[in-house]
XYZ file of C-alpha atoms in Angstrom:
749
model
C 31.145 21.680 25.721
C 33.689 19.588 23.493
C 31.502 16.274 22.651
C 34.416 14.904 20.089
C 36.434 14.740 17.209
C 36.563 17.093 14.119
C 34.760 15.072 10.867
C 36.237 16.712 7.873
C 36.893 14.185 5.713
C 34.856 13.954 2.681
C 35.227 10.410 1.826
C 32.517 9.765 5.273
C 30.121 12.278 4.415
C 29.174 10.717 1.432
C 29.637 6.871 2.750
C 26.350 8.148 5.431
C 24.196 9.731 1.796
C 25.098 13.573 3.273
C 25.806 16.631 0.860
C 28.102 18.730 1.438
C 26.010 21.872 1.829
C 23.618 19.135 4.234
C 27.414 18.821 6.526
C 27.352 22.412 6.131
C 23.868 22.864 7.953
C 24.423 20.347 10.397
C 27.624 22.330 11.749
C 25.060 26.077 11.549
C 22.617 23.672 13.543
C 25.076 22.785 16.409
C 27.302 25.697 16.127
C 30.337 22.843 15.769
C 31.317 20.044 13.698
C 29.395 16.529 14.073
C 31.340 13.395 16.098
C 31.010 10.289 14.439
C 27.262 9.593 16.936
C 25.752 12.797 15.437
C 26.554 12.070 11.602
C 25.076 9.125 12.425
C 21.866 10.030 13.701
C 21.264 12.746 11.090
C 21.936 10.826 8.882
C 18.868 8.367 9.169
C 17.314 11.650 10.123
C 17.671 12.998 6.686
C 17.463 10.281 4.736
C 14.899 10.370 2.194
C 13.157 8.096 3.520
C 12.532 9.470 7.294
C 13.363 13.732 6.137
C 10.613 13.627 2.915
C 13.018 16.177 2.112
C 12.755 16.226 -2.180
C 7.993 15.247 -1.733
C 7.041 17.663 1.322
C 6.653 20.435 -1.347
C 4.272 18.247 -3.238
C 2.635 15.865 -0.270
C 0.725 19.482 1.425
C -1.062 20.332 -1.602
C -3.067 15.980 -0.809
C -6.096 16.995 0.958
C -6.114 15.059 3.724
C -9.071 16.888 6.352
C -12.558 15.706 6.304
C -16.141 15.330 9.288
C -14.629 11.983 9.937
C -10.726 12.078 10.600
C -9.228 12.363 14.133
C -5.280 12.102 12.596
C -4.319 12.777 9.220
C -0.962 13.205 8.412
C 1.915 13.077 10.782
C 1.006 10.567 12.774
C 2.248 6.942 12.985
C -0.775 6.103 10.923
C -4.542 7.936 10.180
C -7.643 7.419 11.565
C -11.118 7.807 10.651
C -14.570 8.088 12.904
C -16.898 5.554 11.648
C -18.697 6.067 14.304
C -21.136 4.726 17.855
C -17.247 5.815 19.425
C -15.041 3.402 17.074
C -12.026 4.392 14.840
C -10.674 2.637 12.377
C -6.886 3.243 12.073
C -5.079 2.288 9.060
C -1.485 2.959 6.954
C 0.362 1.134 3.921
C 4.659 1.084 4.133
C 7.199 0.465 1.815
C 9.898 -2.687 2.511
C 11.462 -2.733 -1.009
C 14.862 -2.777 -1.097
C 15.029 -4.508 2.356
C 13.258 -7.458 0.463
C 14.917 -7.473 -3.371
C 18.098 -8.079 -0.584
C 16.413 -10.366 1.619
C 13.277 -11.216 0.553
C 11.707 -13.528 3.805
C 12.525 -10.663 5.957
C 12.528 -7.838 3.697
C 8.701 -8.868 3.992
C 8.059 -10.108 7.063
C 9.953 -6.561 8.719
C 7.374 -5.150 6.843
C 4.993 -6.528 7.532
C 6.169 -5.892 11.975
C 7.068 -2.081 11.436
C 3.153 -1.473 9.941
C 1.089 -3.587 12.593
C 3.426 -1.543 15.614
C 2.035 1.828 13.457
C -1.271 0.336 14.162
C -1.113 -0.811 17.367
C 1.014 2.452 18.554
C -1.458 4.597 18.086
C -3.846 2.635 20.600
C -6.104 -0.091 17.656
C -5.982 -3.317 17.701
C -5.256 -4.573 14.247
C -7.429 -7.232 12.817
C -6.836 -7.310 8.468
C -4.190 -7.028 6.513
C -3.527 -6.685 2.521
C -0.487 -6.425 0.373
C 0.047 -4.809 -2.422
C 3.021 -5.950 -4.744
C 4.966 -5.972 -8.027
C 8.035 -8.636 -9.751
C 9.426 -9.113 -12.433
C 8.167 -11.939 -15.037
C 7.946 -15.330 -13.834
C 10.023 -17.050 -16.516
C 13.000 -15.662 -14.791
C 14.219 -18.190 -11.628
C 15.816 -14.837 -9.685
C 11.771 -13.198 -9.525
C 9.993 -17.030 -8.883
C 12.893 -17.019 -5.869
C 11.261 -12.976 -5.263
C 8.261 -14.179 -4.937
C 7.814 -16.946 -2.647
C 9.917 -15.804 -0.353
C 8.136 -12.177 -0.146
C 4.739 -14.387 0.187
C 6.545 -16.672 3.100
C 7.425 -14.219 4.578
C 4.128 -12.545 4.876
C 2.273 -15.385 5.656
C 4.733 -15.749 7.989
C 4.552 -12.933 10.001
C 0.769 -12.373 9.950
C -0.257 -15.378 10.374
C 1.716 -15.163 13.754
C 0.790 -12.556 14.895
C -2.658 -13.718 13.913
C -3.990 -10.537 12.599
C -6.169 -12.365 8.700
C -4.173 -11.117 5.488
C -7.959 -10.362 4.378
C -7.078 -9.376 0.128
C -4.731 -7.415 -2.497
C -3.585 -7.506 -5.670
C -0.137 -8.906 -7.274
C 1.029 -6.884 -11.426
C 4.429 -9.174 -13.347
C 6.416 -6.381 -15.581
C 9.998 -7.206 -16.090
C 10.888 -3.122 -15.135
C 9.804 -4.322 -11.195
C 12.778 -7.150 -11.955
C 15.337 -5.921 -10.025
C 13.925 -3.380 -7.694
C 10.274 -5.571 -6.490
C 7.724 -3.769 -4.922
C 6.454 -4.989 -1.481
C 3.823 -2.135 0.337
C 1.297 -3.126 3.260
C -1.640 -1.743 4.395
C -2.884 -2.755 8.058
C -5.827 -1.481 9.877
C -6.582 -1.582 13.190
C -9.859 -0.709 15.625
C -9.892 1.691 18.247
C -11.971 3.423 20.603
C -12.405 7.573 19.958
C -11.620 8.533 23.009
C -8.672 6.443 23.778
C -6.277 7.320 20.279
C -1.898 7.654 21.370
C -0.146 9.668 19.996
C 4.115 9.559 19.701
C 5.257 12.784 22.249
C 7.066 13.187 24.948
C 4.822 15.508 26.665
C 5.653 16.345 30.384
C 9.183 17.767 31.740
C 10.254 15.409 33.579
C 8.149 12.025 32.874
C 10.782 8.998 32.311
C 11.082 7.007 29.086
C 10.830 4.001 29.235
C 12.239 1.101 26.322
C 10.563 -1.539 25.954
C 10.084 -5.448 23.721
C 13.233 -6.534 21.503
C 16.485 -6.200 22.456
C 18.858 -4.147 20.493
C 21.736 -5.639 18.451
C 23.442 -4.646 14.923
C 21.361 -5.925 12.804
C 19.829 -2.536 10.010
C 22.061 -0.502 11.010
C 21.815 2.035 8.225
C 18.626 0.577 7.495
C 16.696 3.516 6.402
C 19.749 5.708 4.329
C 20.114 1.906 2.409
C 16.126 2.349 1.592
C 17.379 6.144 0.225
C 19.730 5.513 -2.432
C 19.292 3.002 -5.533
C 20.522 -0.247 -6.154
C 23.276 -1.687 -8.829
C 24.529 -5.353 -9.058
C 26.362 -4.896 -5.904
C 22.826 -4.838 -3.592
C 22.521 -8.027 -2.400
C 25.572 -7.877 -0.316
C 23.858 -5.267 1.894
C 22.036 -7.948 3.135
C 23.215 -6.691 7.120
C 21.171 -3.385 6.858
C 17.857 -6.012 6.764
C 16.119 -6.136 9.854
C 15.165 -9.955 11.378
C 11.663 -10.216 12.656
C 10.008 -11.700 15.337
C 6.728 -11.978 14.692
C 5.705 -13.874 18.632
C 8.225 -11.182 20.284
C 6.045 -9.066 17.834
C 2.463 -10.438 19.246
C 3.435 -9.821 23.048
C 3.978 -6.687 22.350
C 0.954 -5.651 21.338
C -1.008 -7.185 23.878
C 1.637 -5.169 26.202
C 1.122 -2.025 24.537
C -3.438 -2.549 24.637
C -3.299 -2.948 28.574
C -0.559 -0.022 29.660
C -3.537 2.410 27.421
C -5.573 0.812 28.633
C -4.479 1.052 32.044
C -4.698 4.886 31.515
C -0.010 4.592 32.604
C 0.786 6.715 29.073
C 1.439 10.291 27.648
C 3.055 9.101 24.808
C 4.348 5.722 22.852
C 6.225 5.623 19.649
C 7.601 2.592 17.607
C 11.647 1.941 16.654
C 11.045 1.870 12.804
C 13.272 3.134 10.389
C 15.971 4.899 12.582
C 15.269 3.273 15.451
C 16.516 4.762 18.821
C 16.875 8.260 16.960
C 13.685 7.913 15.370
C 11.452 7.282 18.048
C 12.925 10.025 21.142
C 13.323 12.796 18.591
C 10.067 12.736 16.791
C 8.095 12.545 20.203
C 10.373 15.045 21.872
C 9.975 16.975 18.682
C 6.589 16.674 19.206
C 5.896 17.849 22.146
C 8.279 21.219 21.639
C 10.415 18.977 24.150
C 13.667 17.214 23.848
C 14.682 14.312 25.523
C 17.455 12.358 27.723
C 18.835 8.837 26.683
C 20.555 6.951 29.595
C 22.095 4.164 26.866
C 24.278 2.641 29.423
C 20.709 0.992 30.399
C 19.381 -0.130 27.348
C 18.632 -4.176 26.498
C 21.350 -5.499 23.687
C 21.867 -8.759 22.835
C 24.989 -8.114 21.215
C 28.060 -6.616 23.572
C 30.266 -4.118 22.386
C 28.069 -1.910 20.573
C 28.925 2.049 20.109
C 26.390 4.635 20.969
C 26.810 5.021 17.028
C 25.005 1.142 16.718
C 22.762 1.996 19.812
C 21.269 4.671 18.201
C 20.911 3.707 14.215
C 20.297 -0.269 14.858
C 17.403 -0.853 13.213
C 16.478 -4.590 15.501
C 12.784 -5.097 15.475
C 10.235 -4.972 18.490
C 11.555 -2.939 19.677
C 8.820 0.396 21.148
C 9.024 3.438 23.781
C 6.857 5.607 25.852
C 6.636 8.490 27.449
C 4.955 7.556 30.855
C 2.991 9.409 33.139
C 4.979 10.432 36.423
C 5.324 8.041 39.157
C 3.964 4.968 36.831
C 7.468 3.968 35.810
C 6.576 1.254 38.518
C 3.647 -0.105 36.985
C 4.504 -0.109 33.353
C 7.726 -2.538 34.660
C 5.101 -4.587 35.301
C 3.546 -4.813 32.514
C 6.231 -5.433 30.590
C 7.945 -8.304 32.567
C 4.404 -10.233 32.355
C 4.400 -10.035 28.545
C 8.384 -11.268 29.385
C 9.391 -8.221 27.687
C 13.046 -6.403 28.335
C 12.279 -3.137 30.021
C 14.255 -0.281 31.128
C 13.917 3.574 32.379
C 15.896 4.773 29.682
C 15.620 9.070 30.364
C 13.417 11.358 30.763
C 11.710 14.417 29.107
C 13.259 17.231 29.358
C 12.735 21.003 29.103
C 15.548 22.851 27.109
C 14.646 20.887 23.348
C 17.662 19.285 22.901
C 17.626 15.253 22.181
C 21.114 14.187 25.032
C 22.316 10.982 24.567
C 24.493 10.055 27.312
C 26.534 6.378 27.752
C 28.511 5.503 30.801
C 28.027 9.977 31.781
C 29.585 11.161 29.101
C 27.850 13.262 26.333
C 27.801 11.113 23.381
C 25.126 13.104 20.969
C 23.178 15.816 22.090
C 21.449 18.210 18.591
C 18.108 20.020 18.887
C 15.081 17.688 18.921
C 13.439 19.527 16.349
C 16.531 20.051 14.079
C 16.642 16.237 14.225
C 12.927 15.416 13.329
C 11.586 18.392 10.963
C 14.195 21.374 9.917
C 15.830 18.999 7.465
C 17.163 19.489 4.317
C 13.748 20.596 2.129
C 14.672 20.195 -2.209
C 12.183 22.083 -4.894
C 13.794 19.491 -7.512
C 13.157 20.725 -10.924
C 11.071 18.344 -13.057
C 10.078 18.183 -16.616
C 8.655 15.046 -18.853
C 11.025 12.981 -20.366
C 12.068 13.212 -24.140
C 10.475 9.886 -25.147
C 6.897 10.269 -23.252
C 5.627 11.203 -27.109
C 6.877 8.248 -27.648
C 4.901 6.541 -25.395
C 1.830 7.959 -25.588
C 1.920 8.214 -29.353
C -0.092 4.779 -30.417
C -0.977 4.232 -34.102
C -4.105 1.259 -33.779
C -4.068 1.046 -37.664
C -1.049 -0.617 -37.105
C -2.132 -3.303 -34.678
C -4.560 -5.767 -36.062
C -7.982 -6.432 -34.626
C -8.633 -9.639 -32.492
C -8.792 -12.466 -33.976
C -9.635 -15.359 -32.121
C -11.212 -14.249 -28.986
C -10.744 -17.386 -26.948
C -7.040 -17.749 -27.490
C -6.522 -13.539 -26.017
C -9.649 -14.496 -23.429
C -7.607 -17.247 -22.614
C -4.265 -15.420 -22.965
C -5.493 -13.152 -20.468
C -7.059 -14.792 -18.313
C -3.638 -17.161 -17.845
C -1.760 -13.670 -17.735
C 0.047 -13.376 -14.422
C -1.456 -10.275 -13.513
C -4.723 -11.025 -14.350
C -5.201 -15.078 -13.152
C -6.405 -16.153 -9.481
C -4.212 -15.113 -6.845
C -4.694 -18.618 -4.789
C -1.416 -19.875 -4.577
C -0.853 -16.890 -2.963
C -3.758 -15.926 0.187
C -3.979 -20.054 0.114
C -1.430 -19.108 2.831
C -2.368 -16.335 4.948
C -4.791 -17.109 7.526
C -7.558 -14.945 6.312
C -10.202 -15.807 8.281
C -8.496 -16.486 11.906
C -10.456 -13.605 14.666
C -13.294 -14.862 12.679
C -13.722 -11.301 11.627
C -13.810 -11.845 7.701
C -16.803 -11.704 5.157
C -15.756 -11.328 2.070
C -12.670 -13.212 1.446
C -9.944 -12.930 -0.883
C -10.457 -12.851 -4.513
C -13.499 -10.145 -5.179
C -13.058 -6.469 -5.188
C -12.527 -5.495 -2.264
C -12.205 -7.266 0.990
C -15.087 -7.014 3.930
C -14.658 -7.429 8.710
C -17.415 -6.780 10.190
C -16.797 -5.136 13.050
C -17.825 -7.265 16.756
C -21.135 -5.242 18.508
C -22.705 -3.418 15.107
C -24.101 -3.848 12.429
C -21.421 -1.874 10.257
C -18.452 -3.233 8.272
C -15.089 -2.079 6.732
C -14.343 -3.106 3.355
C -10.542 -2.295 2.578
C -9.049 -2.324 -0.945
C -5.306 -1.201 -2.208
C -5.221 -0.322 -6.560
C -2.593 1.030 -8.542
C -2.026 0.743 -12.907
C 1.367 1.561 -12.665
C 1.563 1.082 -17.025
C -1.394 3.554 -17.184
C 1.069 6.421 -14.134
C 3.992 5.368 -17.115
C 1.771 6.978 -20.278
C 0.177 9.775 -18.592
C 0.959 9.590 -14.491
C -1.769 12.840 -13.707
C -4.779 10.144 -15.809
C -3.013 6.851 -14.002
C -3.064 8.703 -10.513
C -6.866 9.997 -10.639
C -7.460 6.023 -11.902
C -6.189 4.746 -9.042
C -8.931 6.632 -6.790
C -11.046 6.030 -9.218
C -10.384 2.590 -9.222
C -9.678 1.883 -5.881
C -13.466 3.721 -4.908
C -15.341 1.742 -7.371
C -13.977 -1.714 -5.799
C -15.025 -0.583 -2.434
C -18.976 0.759 -4.144
C -18.953 -2.543 -5.875
C -18.768 -4.360 -2.205
C -21.792 -1.982 -0.567
C -19.505 0.873 0.627
C -19.208 4.169 0.832
C -15.227 5.301 0.651
C -14.101 7.391 3.516
C -10.745 7.554 3.339
C -6.701 6.225 1.904
C -3.600 5.958 2.751
C -0.590 5.814 -0.214
C 2.471 3.947 -0.540
C 4.299 6.210 -3.436
C 7.014 4.178 -5.270
C 9.303 6.111 -7.547
C 12.295 6.242 -9.154
C 15.708 8.480 -7.821
C 13.678 12.686 -7.209
C 17.201 13.777 -8.436
C 16.109 13.173 -12.203
C 13.651 15.670 -13.223
C 11.570 12.799 -14.762
C 11.654 11.056 -12.174
C 10.018 14.367 -10.239
C 7.499 15.146 -12.681
C 5.700 11.492 -13.095
C 5.432 12.256 -8.700
C 4.603 15.645 -8.485
C 1.921 15.129 -11.833
C 0.546 11.840 -9.986
C 0.396 13.734 -6.666
C -1.678 16.458 -8.826
C -3.659 13.473 -9.954
C -4.540 12.009 -6.846
C -5.297 15.870 -5.041
C -7.999 16.424 -7.914
C -9.271 12.722 -7.518
C -9.658 12.891 -4.251
C -11.042 15.812 -3.944
C -13.961 14.919 -5.938
C -14.335 12.379 -4.392
C -14.456 13.887 -0.814
C -11.874 10.719 0.315
C -9.075 12.346 2.304
C -5.732 10.782 2.895
C -4.955 10.596 6.343
C -1.886 9.331 6.166
C 1.355 7.996 3.605
C 4.949 7.250 3.191
C 7.381 7.797 0.194
C 9.912 5.346 -1.438
C 12.177 7.636 -3.669
C 15.054 5.711 -5.137
C 13.742 2.282 -6.759
C 15.765 1.905 -9.370
C 19.126 -0.400 -10.143
C 21.693 0.804 -12.391
C 19.882 3.758 -13.486
C 16.824 1.848 -15.091
C 13.855 3.140 -12.746
C 10.320 1.376 -11.750
C 6.972 2.297 -13.300
C 5.854 4.934 -11.297
C 3.639 3.449 -9.143
C 1.794 5.623 -6.458
C -0.087 2.252 -4.561
C -3.372 3.176 -2.848
C -4.699 2.024 0.599
C -9.307 2.729 0.393
C -11.244 2.433 3.047
C -14.487 2.226 2.425
C -17.929 1.629 5.435
C -21.015 -0.330 5.420
C -23.596 0.253 7.331
C -25.055 -2.768 7.172
C -23.278 -6.423 7.147
C -26.502 -7.551 5.384
C -26.433 -5.767 2.452
C -22.661 -6.329 1.398
C -21.584 -7.157 -2.158
C -19.747 -9.287 -4.188
C -18.470 -10.509 -7.640
C -19.080 -13.422 -8.909
C -22.610 -14.848 -10.532
C -25.730 -15.772 -8.013
C -28.280 -18.483 -10.172
C -29.003 -19.412 -13.048
C -31.611 -16.881 -14.592
C -30.567 -13.629 -13.537
C -30.098 -10.499 -15.889
C -26.197 -9.685 -16.563
C -26.710 -5.759 -16.656
C -23.523 -3.421 -18.004
C -23.727 -0.313 -15.793
C -21.773 2.470 -18.082
C -20.312 2.745 -21.524
C -17.834 1.136 -22.862
C -14.910 4.129 -24.888
C -12.133 2.609 -27.930
C -9.851 2.605 -24.565
C -7.058 0.047 -25.556
C -3.822 2.376 -24.769
C -1.816 0.667 -22.032
C -4.503 -2.485 -21.518
C -3.721 -6.109 -20.481
C -4.101 -6.819 -23.647
C -1.482 -4.562 -25.689
C 0.743 -5.858 -23.316
C -0.365 -10.029 -23.559
C -1.429 -10.019 -27.159
C 0.559 -7.805 -29.240
C 3.440 -7.227 -26.725
C 2.902 -3.387 -26.395
C 2.635 -0.390 -23.725
C 1.741 2.444 -25.543
C -1.125 4.676 -25.708
C -3.063 6.993 -23.842
C -4.659 5.330 -20.377
C -8.608 5.506 -21.031
C -10.689 8.686 -20.392
C -12.154 9.342 -16.513
C -14.621 11.956 -15.885
C -14.492 12.506 -12.188
C -18.870 13.187 -12.752
C -19.679 9.677 -14.516
C -17.899 7.727 -12.180
C -19.195 9.779 -8.856
C -22.547 8.814 -11.075
C -22.133 5.416 -11.109
C -21.277 5.394 -7.846
C -23.688 6.182 -5.999
C -26.221 4.713 -8.677
C -24.990 1.432 -7.888
C -24.987 2.397 -3.985
C -28.358 2.842 -4.130
C -28.852 -0.563 -5.732
C -27.032 -2.327 -3.399
C -28.800 -0.716 -0.407
C -32.030 -1.279 -1.858
C -31.522 -4.928 -2.288
C -31.503 -5.393 -6.517
C -27.993 -6.634 -7.287
C -27.037 -10.261 -7.629
C -23.690 -9.574 -7.974
C -21.330 -6.656 -9.010
C -18.010 -6.525 -10.416
C -15.793 -3.649 -11.895
C -14.448 -3.492 -15.060
C -10.485 -3.100 -15.343
C -7.190 -5.843 -16.934
C -8.777 -7.388 -19.698
C -11.895 -5.108 -19.997
C -15.549 -7.096 -20.022
C -15.119 -9.874 -21.347
C -12.473 -10.925 -18.188
C -14.694 -8.838 -16.195
C -17.894 -11.650 -17.904
C -14.852 -13.936 -17.105
C -13.569 -13.417 -13.284
C -17.768 -13.076 -12.462
C -18.834 -17.241 -13.965
C -15.623 -18.706 -12.598
C -14.710 -16.691 -8.921
C -17.107 -17.583 -6.804
C -16.352 -20.051 -4.019
C -19.243 -22.974 -5.261
C -19.333 -24.471 -8.449
C -18.689 -21.681 -11.670
C -21.334 -20.688 -13.381
C -22.126 -19.689 -17.740
C -22.997 -16.647 -19.068
C -25.072 -15.465 -22.474
C -24.013 -12.370 -23.294
C -24.853 -9.849 -26.971
C -22.278 -6.799 -26.269
C -22.813 -3.681 -28.699
C -20.065 -3.269 -30.801
C -21.474 0.335 -32.541
C -18.139 2.059 -34.921
C -15.763 0.415 -31.932
C -12.636 -1.978 -32.947
C -13.993 -5.467 -31.934
C -11.149 -5.946 -29.056
C -11.609 -2.830 -27.975
C -15.201 -3.845 -26.859
C -14.231 -7.223 -25.343
C -10.950 -6.491 -24.177
C -10.333 -2.574 -23.634
C -10.438 -1.070 -20.493
C -13.065 1.806 -20.854
C -13.358 3.521 -17.002
C -17.353 3.939 -14.829
C -18.418 -0.140 -15.594
C -19.315 -1.863 -13.358
C -21.376 -5.724 -14.576
C -23.812 -6.337 -12.598
C -26.055 -9.328 -11.756
C -30.094 -9.331 -10.782
C -33.059 -11.371 -10.833
C -35.135 -10.382 -14.018
C -37.918 -8.999 -11.336
C -35.498 -6.005 -10.552
C -34.967 -5.548 -14.225
C -37.278 -2.429 -14.507
C -36.373 -0.626 -10.944
C -32.704 -0.974 -11.583
C -33.224 0.522 -15.328
C -35.053 3.147 -13.963
C -32.561 4.000 -11.005
C -29.712 3.685 -13.362
C -31.942 6.465 -15.791
C -32.528 8.370 -12.732
C -28.575 8.983 -11.722
C -27.796 9.904 -15.294
C -25.838 6.102 -16.041
C -25.703 4.240 -19.657
C -26.946 1.025 -18.313
C -27.468 -2.049 -21.148
C -28.794 -5.798 -20.370
C -25.936 -7.971 -21.769
C -27.274 -11.667 -21.170
C -28.582 -14.014 -18.953
C -26.745 -16.760 -16.539
C -26.616 -19.518 -17.357
C -24.752 -22.874 -16.422
C -21.713 -24.251 -17.845
C -20.879 -22.583 -21.419
C -19.497 -18.518 -20.948
C -21.036 -17.619 -24.648
C -20.526 -14.242 -25.817
C -21.872 -12.122 -29.033
C -20.241 -8.537 -30.395
C -23.057 -6.553 -32.738
C -26.777 -5.619 -33.423
C -29.327 -7.321 -32.902
C -28.823 -9.653 -36.068
C -25.980 -11.042 -35.056
C -25.568 -14.586 -33.877
C -22.414 -15.695 -33.798
C -20.293 -15.854 -31.150
C -17.496 -15.131 -30.838
C -15.833 -16.406 -27.154
C -17.346 -19.639 -26.065
C -15.832 -21.293 -24.118
C -17.108 -24.330 -21.162
C -16.216 -23.193 -17.712
C -15.273 -25.382 -15.847
C -12.350 -25.133 -18.341
C -11.291 -21.365 -18.131
C -11.829 -21.433 -14.168
C -9.333 -24.299 -14.009
C -6.812 -22.130 -16.506
C -7.306 -19.025 -14.589
C -6.714 -20.956 -10.881
C -3.838 -23.045 -12.258
C -1.851 -20.260 -13.947
C -0.183 -18.432 -11.300
C 1.142 -21.622 -10.000
C 2.293 -23.356 -12.835
C 4.753 -20.355 -13.356
C 6.114 -20.264 -10.274
C 6.720 -24.437 -10.765
C 8.054 -24.052 -14.024
C 11.364 -25.655 -14.415
């Protein structure tokens, strides 16, 4: 059958981001040359964004199974069993390139997309977190990007009625031309009501529902699989436009369709739109789908089959209904004021066949389109500059002269400063499930009808990953788990969003491969399965890549919400205790960057056995009711952890009088070094001895550092005879400087 005219121009192939070899593979699959519509469909489905053609060989090494895993990678989201017949459904996705081009809509549609991934599985979304990276705020462009992204996240999430309960933001000029917008969503579902994107049942009707199709977002997936240059901001037509009110109707309609048991399968029209949803559903079932584009709801006239199949208009879904249930499905959709049309049927021949006005305009094997793309084992090797990055001469760096000045500089650093300006724009209390709000080590959301709660965090120190991608990825897993444990939760599952530069460069591919190995080793040691994720390559502009940023979203389970924990001190007179021990870990620290303008050295040493012992000990102490607070030591070291424990609470700030033992360490390493496997806890004096006994039984180093007091943070460094404080500041002033720093940086002229 002659489908279309011959395409043999190199320019047209290049415009679709396909190589000559990839084009030849398409010709071999079809047994002929593709027409323009087919070329576009292959282009989006074989893009890096959709096919993972550079990463699959490495991703398959990650641990994805475990006793709680209901659904691992390969579906719209991962699913973990939390008992009582309930599951949590979660995933993290990136919307980096669109957010640089159009920050509000880029971020908003990123939120919309991840929400659809969750409720497509049959789960009601109950929490959002976001992980953001921007250039330094001295640039007006970076301030514009951040304000737009935060507004987009708030605008979409708040309108949907899904609370944004936490997240993290890091500022570094390496992200000035490639900001990262990673959004995590978690939903709650019944284990026996999980839905998947499959087109099972030959003859079953295929139904389009949601918003109308327009020309926005065409080739969005291809754009997300390409590096940027100075002309990238002209790509605004490839950024979709979101409507959260339409998505709210779509969510409710989906959940009602599922509740009424009308569906065989359902899929979000995300990247690559109608093309991806149809071919992926067919491929998973080993079937085909026949589509009739003439009945697809449209909001623009004159759209070609190419445009309809590649449009990434938002708030659209594709479902395969049970035979004879078309009428009921249509009735539900219209009840929720959604456009709806029966656009096709499931076939037995394995082909994605697209008709328009009765003519076949595309005919492609669904499996070849969804899963038959190229797989590359790209060469990788460390860059020539790697040794220079890790080679740090401590003798050339003076020890801290004024620790008060250094502490204030760190607390006012936008990366460490309070993110209150951000999360106050988010509705983090809607649905009244949030029990630990933004501002602690992890967010905690109750599971109504049970005593349980779910804790969530997003983490990655990309500077560590630059200096040593393997160690940086292990450290990211360890810190995410430590944050959950500090909240009283057992880590049970992980999703990732792996942000890297151009995979065609051996140095970038080396960063990626090493990071995967680090994640694998740490997750296997902690027995945390990776159940979903996303890879975002080509985060570079004019040849300058971002730092490797394997962002992790980790979920933990708290069996008794009454035993959840927060990071701030609770009352005067409590003991302040350090679990863990300090080393001279200044490499890659925020202190070196802020005070000495250096991003060098080896990242902190991590023993997975030591870290796991700390987790087990801390969980035991929290469950036994022995602790008042727990806060992990990360950016800024013990000094910043102490300050945050004093000033981050929702009520009045409390002070502390603390002595840190020094031994042979530099003073700045004791105060601001970022040694791992350390947590600052507070406890009533009556619990001191039981805590000491339990820590020793778990093999965890422990040090009684001081006492929670009133109005000042006073820190001494040295042996027993040393009494001269190196830090002495009123906590009210520390609080104000920490809370106001980010807003002041954003509002500078």
